[in-house]
Short mmCIF file of C-alpha atoms and ligand atoms in Angstrom, two decimals:
data_model
loop_
_atom_site.label_atom_id
_atom_site.label_comp_id
_atom_site.label_asym_id
_atom_site.label_seq_id
_atom_site.Cartn_x
_atom_site.Cartn_y
_atom_site.Cartn_z
CA MET A 1 0.14 0.03 0.30
CA GLU A 2 1.53 3.24 -0.80
CA ILE A 3 0.64 6.01 1.55
CA ILE A 4 1.11 9.59 0.64
CA VAL A 5 0.30 12.28 3.25
CA LEU A 6 -0.33 16.01 1.65
CA PRO A 7 -0.84 19.46 3.26
CA THR A 8 -4.32 20.21 2.39
CA ALA A 9 -7.63 18.27 1.53
CA ARG A 10 -7.05 19.83 -2.02
CA GLN A 11 -3.83 18.65 -2.92
CA VAL A 12 -5.54 15.28 -2.03
CA GLY A 13 -7.81 16.09 -4.53
CA ALA A 14 -5.46 16.85 -7.22
CA ALA A 15 -3.23 13.86 -6.69
CA ALA A 16 -5.88 11.72 -7.22
CA ALA A 17 -7.25 13.42 -10.34
CA ARG A 18 -3.44 13.17 -11.72
CA ILE A 19 -3.84 9.27 -11.10
CA ILE A 20 -7.56 9.08 -13.04
CA ALA A 21 -5.94 11.53 -15.59
CA ALA A 22 -3.06 9.50 -16.59
CA VAL A 23 -4.91 6.45 -17.03
CA VAL A 24 -7.32 8.09 -19.08
CA HIS A 25 -4.62 9.58 -21.29
CA THR A 26 -3.39 6.19 -22.17
CA ALA A 27 -6.55 4.61 -22.58
CA PRO A 28 -9.67 7.20 -23.29
CA ASP A 29 -12.22 4.31 -22.88
CA ALA A 30 -10.79 3.20 -19.30
CA VAL A 31 -13.36 2.08 -16.62
CA LEU A 32 -13.35 4.49 -13.87
CA GLY A 33 -14.97 3.37 -10.36
CA LEU A 34 -17.06 6.27 -8.84
CA ALA A 35 -17.76 7.12 -5.52
CA THR A 36 -20.13 9.41 -3.52
CA GLY A 37 -20.03 11.22 -0.52
CA SER A 38 -18.05 14.32 0.24
CA SER A 39 -14.48 12.83 0.11
CA PRO A 40 -14.29 12.74 -3.85
CA MET A 41 -15.61 16.28 -4.45
CA GLU A 42 -11.97 17.85 -4.41
CA VAL A 43 -11.25 15.11 -6.95
CA TYR A 44 -14.07 15.93 -9.35
CA ARG A 45 -13.15 19.29 -8.98
CA SER A 46 -9.63 18.86 -10.23
CA LEU A 47 -10.73 16.65 -13.14
CA ARG A 48 -12.97 19.46 -14.06
CA THR A 49 -10.37 22.15 -14.23
CA LEU A 50 -8.43 19.35 -16.25
CA VAL A 51 -11.47 18.79 -18.88
CA GLU A 52 -12.68 22.42 -18.79
CA HIS A 53 -8.63 23.45 -20.17
CA GLY A 54 -8.59 20.91 -22.87
CA ASP A 55 -6.10 18.81 -20.86
CA LEU A 56 -8.45 15.74 -20.43
CA ASP A 57 -11.35 14.32 -22.40
CA LEU A 58 -13.62 11.60 -20.33
CA SER A 59 -16.29 11.69 -23.33
CA ARG A 60 -15.11 7.72 -23.99
CA THR A 61 -14.44 6.81 -20.47
CA ARG A 62 -16.86 4.44 -18.82
CA GLY A 63 -17.78 4.66 -14.77
CA PHE A 64 -19.38 2.61 -12.50
CA ALA A 65 -20.52 3.74 -9.13
CA LEU A 66 -19.93 2.16 -5.90
CA ASP A 67 -23.36 2.26 -4.51
CA GLU A 68 -26.82 3.29 -4.27
CA TYR A 69 -29.73 3.50 -1.75
CA VAL A 70 -32.35 1.10 -2.02
CA GLY A 71 -35.94 2.34 -2.71
CA ILE A 72 -34.88 6.30 -3.13
CA PRO A 73 -36.70 7.92 -6.05
CA LEU A 74 -34.51 8.46 -9.04
CA ASP A 75 -35.05 12.19 -9.04
CA HIS A 76 -34.31 12.61 -5.54
CA PRO A 77 -31.27 14.91 -5.31
CA GLN A 78 -29.56 12.59 -2.85
CA SER A 79 -29.83 9.28 -4.96
CA TYR A 80 -26.38 8.59 -6.27
CA ALA A 81 -28.14 8.42 -9.57
CA ALA A 82 -28.37 12.38 -9.30
CA VAL A 83 -25.54 12.93 -7.47
CA ILE A 84 -23.47 11.43 -9.99
CA ALA A 85 -25.26 13.06 -12.67
CA ARG A 86 -25.10 16.36 -11.17
CA GLU A 87 -21.65 16.34 -9.72
CA VAL A 88 -19.42 13.71 -12.21
CA VAL A 89 -21.40 13.31 -15.59
CA GLY A 90 -22.60 16.94 -16.43
CA PRO A 91 -19.17 18.63 -15.06
CA LEU A 92 -16.76 16.37 -16.46
CA ARG A 93 -18.69 15.81 -19.86
CA MET A 94 -18.86 12.19 -19.76
CA ASN A 95 -21.40 10.13 -21.70
CA PRO A 96 -24.59 9.74 -19.72
CA SER A 97 -24.95 6.23 -21.38
CA LEU A 98 -21.19 5.29 -20.35
CA VAL A 99 -22.14 5.70 -16.66
CA LEU A 100 -23.62 3.36 -14.55
CA VAL A 101 -25.07 3.13 -10.92
CA PRO A 102 -26.80 0.34 -9.31
CA ASP A 103 -30.44 0.33 -9.61
CA GLY A 104 -31.80 0.53 -6.47
CA ARG A 105 -35.42 0.99 -7.65
CA ASP A 106 -35.38 -2.46 -8.78
CA ARG A 107 -37.90 -4.70 -6.56
CA ASP A 108 -35.29 -7.49 -7.18
CA VAL A 109 -32.62 -6.36 -5.63
CA ALA A 110 -30.60 -9.55 -5.99
CA ARG A 111 -31.49 -9.32 -9.98
CA ALA A 112 -30.42 -5.91 -10.02
CA ALA A 113 -27.07 -6.83 -8.14
CA GLU A 114 -26.42 -9.64 -10.44
CA ARG A 115 -26.89 -7.09 -13.50
CA TYR A 116 -24.26 -4.53 -12.25
CA GLU A 117 -21.94 -7.34 -11.51
CA ALA A 118 -22.23 -8.75 -14.93
CA ALA A 119 -22.22 -4.72 -16.59
CA ILE A 120 -18.76 -4.75 -14.93
CA ARG A 121 -17.62 -7.87 -15.97
CA ASP A 122 -18.70 -7.10 -19.60
CA ALA A 123 -16.43 -3.67 -19.53
CA GLY A 124 -13.75 -5.58 -18.91
CA GLY A 125 -13.13 -4.47 -15.02
CA ILE A 126 -12.55 -1.25 -13.40
CA ASP A 127 -9.12 0.26 -14.08
CA VAL A 128 -9.41 2.91 -11.15
CA GLN A 129 -11.59 2.62 -8.32
CA LEU A 130 -12.30 6.15 -6.40
CA LEU A 131 -12.42 5.25 -2.69
CA GLY A 132 -13.78 7.13 0.40
CA ILE A 133 -13.68 5.73 3.63
CA GLY A 134 -16.86 5.61 6.55
CA THR A 135 -15.41 6.59 10.14
CA ASN A 136 -16.61 3.11 10.70
CA GLY A 137 -13.89 2.21 8.34
CA HIS A 138 -16.41 1.05 5.47
CA ILE A 139 -15.63 1.08 1.68
CA GLY A 140 -18.41 1.39 -0.70
CA PHE A 141 -21.44 0.43 1.89
CA ASN A 142 -19.33 -2.43 2.76
CA GLU A 143 -20.50 -2.04 6.75
CA PRO A 144 -18.40 -3.89 9.59
CA THR A 145 -18.51 -7.80 9.23
CA SER A 146 -18.37 -7.67 5.26
CA SER A 147 -17.22 -10.63 3.58
CA PHE A 148 -14.11 -9.90 1.73
CA ALA A 149 -15.19 -12.05 -0.97
CA SER A 150 -19.04 -10.53 -1.05
CA ARG A 151 -20.42 -9.15 -4.78
CA THR A 152 -22.71 -6.52 -5.25
CA ARG A 153 -25.52 -6.95 -2.97
CA ALA A 154 -28.20 -5.36 -0.71
CA LYS A 155 -26.70 -4.25 2.59
CA THR A 156 -28.40 -2.75 5.71
CA LEU A 157 -26.59 0.36 6.71
CA THR A 158 -25.27 0.61 10.37
CA PRO A 159 -26.92 3.82 12.39
CA SER A 160 -23.41 5.43 12.59
CA THR A 161 -23.46 5.73 8.53
CA ARG A 162 -27.04 6.82 8.82
CA ALA A 163 -26.05 9.67 11.34
CA ASP A 164 -22.96 10.34 9.17
CA ASN A 165 -25.20 10.87 6.34
CA ALA A 166 -28.17 12.53 7.81
CA ARG A 167 -26.15 15.61 6.90
CA PHE A 168 -27.62 15.40 3.17
CA PHE A 169 -31.03 14.82 3.99
CA ALA A 170 -33.75 17.48 5.39
CA ASP A 171 -34.52 14.86 8.37
CA ALA A 172 -32.31 11.81 9.97
CA ASP A 173 -35.31 9.67 9.42
CA ASP A 174 -35.11 10.35 5.77
CA VAL A 175 -31.63 8.46 5.45
CA PRO A 176 -32.44 5.33 3.55
CA THR A 177 -31.86 2.33 5.75
CA HIS A 178 -30.83 -0.21 2.93
CA CYS A 179 -28.13 0.32 -0.34
CA LEU A 180 -26.77 -1.91 -3.33
CA THR A 181 -23.18 -1.92 -2.88
CA GLN A 182 -20.17 -3.10 -4.93
CA GLY A 183 -18.96 -5.94 -2.70
CA LEU A 184 -15.49 -5.93 -1.12
CA GLY A 185 -14.56 -9.28 -3.74
CA THR A 186 -15.72 -6.78 -6.61
CA ILE A 187 -13.42 -3.64 -5.31
CA LEU A 188 -10.77 -5.91 -4.93
CA GLU A 189 -11.01 -7.04 -8.55
CA ALA A 190 -10.20 -3.11 -9.70
CA ARG A 191 -6.42 -2.90 -10.76
CA HIS A 192 -6.03 0.15 -9.14
CA LEU A 193 -7.65 1.38 -6.15
CA VAL A 194 -7.21 4.84 -4.70
CA LEU A 195 -8.77 6.04 -1.49
CA VAL A 196 -8.63 9.70 -0.48
CA ALA A 197 -9.56 10.83 3.24
CA GLN A 198 -9.64 14.08 4.52
CA GLY A 199 -10.20 15.44 8.11
CA SER A 200 -9.98 14.31 11.67
CA ALA A 201 -13.43 12.46 11.74
CA LYS A 202 -11.36 10.12 9.50
CA ALA A 203 -8.14 9.86 11.19
CA ALA A 204 -9.04 6.68 13.40
CA ALA A 205 -10.55 4.65 10.39
CA VAL A 206 -7.41 5.34 8.30
CA ALA A 207 -4.95 4.11 10.86
CA THR A 208 -6.90 1.07 11.65
CA ALA A 209 -7.42 0.31 7.69
CA VAL A 210 -3.88 1.14 7.21
CA GLU A 211 -1.89 0.03 10.26
CA GLY A 212 -4.49 -2.62 12.02
CA PRO A 213 -5.10 -5.97 11.14
CA VAL A 214 -6.71 -7.13 8.05
CA SER A 215 -10.21 -7.82 9.55
CA SER A 216 -13.81 -7.41 8.00
CA PHE A 217 -14.33 -5.54 11.12
CA CYS A 218 -12.61 -2.64 9.27
CA PRO A 219 -13.55 -3.30 5.69
CA ALA A 220 -11.02 -0.86 4.18
CA SER A 221 -8.21 -3.20 5.63
CA ALA A 222 -9.14 -5.12 2.65
CA LEU A 223 -7.13 -2.82 0.70
CA GLN A 224 -3.80 -4.09 2.61
CA LEU A 225 -4.37 -7.26 0.22
CA HIS A 226 -4.26 -5.46 -3.09
CA PRO A 227 -1.20 -5.33 -5.02
CA ARG A 228 -1.75 -1.53 -6.13
CA ALA A 229 -3.73 0.70 -3.49
CA THR A 230 -2.64 4.33 -3.18
CA VAL A 231 -3.92 5.99 0.09
CA LEU A 232 -4.24 9.83 -0.36
CA LEU A 233 -4.49 11.78 3.04
CA ASP A 234 -4.37 15.07 4.46
CA GLU A 235 -2.53 16.01 7.52
CA ASP A 236 -5.92 15.58 9.79
CA ALA A 237 -6.66 12.14 8.03
CA ALA A 238 -3.09 11.39 8.58
CA ALA A 239 -3.07 12.09 12.28
CA GLY A 240 -3.32 8.59 13.98
CA LEU A 241 -0.67 6.71 11.98
CA THR A 242 2.26 5.40 13.70
CA LEU A 243 4.55 5.07 10.70
CA ARG A 244 4.00 8.44 9.67
CA ASP A 245 7.86 9.54 9.43
CA TYR A 246 8.02 6.25 7.50
CA TYR A 247 5.65 6.90 4.74
CA ASP A 248 7.21 10.50 4.07
CA HIS A 249 10.41 8.88 4.12
CA ILE A 250 9.45 6.76 0.99
CA GLN A 251 7.72 9.38 -0.43
CA ARG A 252 10.82 11.88 -0.17
CA GLN A 253 13.22 8.80 -1.43
CA LYS A 254 10.66 8.11 -4.65
CA ASP A 255 10.75 11.75 -5.38
CA ARG A 256 14.56 12.27 -5.43
CA LEU A 257 15.01 8.90 -7.12
CA ALA A 258 12.38 9.95 -9.87
CA ILE A 259 9.99 6.91 -9.20
CA PRO A 260 6.46 7.70 -10.42
C1 LIG B 301 -19.98 6.73 -1.09
C2 LIG B 301 -19.39 5.65 -0.60
C3 LIG B 301 -18.79 5.42 1.07
C4 LIG B 301 -18.16 7.12 1.21
C5 LIG B 301 -18.06 7.13 2.77
C6 LIG B 301 -17.28 8.59 3.10
O1 LIG B 301 -20.05 6.36 -2.90
O2 LIG B 301 -19.14 4.70 -1.09
O3 LIG B 301 -17.76 4.77 1.21
O4 LIG B 301 -17.26 7.25 0.80
O5 LIG B 301 -19.18 6.93 3.24
O6 LIG B 301 -18.44 9.48 2.98
P1 LIG B 301 -17.72 11.13 2.87
O7 LIG B 301 -16.86 10.91 2.06
O8 LIG B 301 -19.31 11.76 2.75
O9 LIG B 301 -17.50 10.93 4.28
#
């Protein structure tokens, strides 16, 4: 796992955007795994700047969202379909028909989940998967005790996740209770995982994921099993790391030797 600590949330976003842009420059029809929530917003902002300056063309790039609430109306502003359309597809000038979100409205959630897995497979798998981390260590909506072998499926949100996400809804009771999420097994198949975290609220979860034991109790610790995982943190999110000096040392050495 590569751990990079940067001074500000904006720099975290810019660094993740550079990784994504490099992949798309090499393969314009690359497949991106897209996260929602607050964490990736600086990434999308940086990508938007590149697109607007003509330095990046995402019009042929495909995308798969990590998750969606079950039962939320498609036109609800907090459905992840609406968030992806508003924050990603529109501003980044992506082709809407190339960007999919799990269908949380299908009454047959198992069928919707299978369709989503098949669509990812048919696209040739995900090249770069952008991830945030929940305060309880979830990635996607794989809540603690999720199987590392899990595929896209319905999950029950924990009370802590519903409380964390209440800020997006008028009333805490409006936060959906269930979701459809890519599984940890699905996420681990992406060729490059890029996790971004900002702010002190994430410090404990980040430390457990990066330096704690690999455990389904902290789903993000699954990144330790991946051959190519990059963790981009601002100072506050990195505050709980005990090997912080070592990670900085590695980055300095890389810069000195110009290792990409
Ligand atoms: C969202 C997602 C979640 C969030 C996580 C952090 O698609 O998959 O894992 O990344 O809950 O949310 P924020 O960034 O809002 O703190």
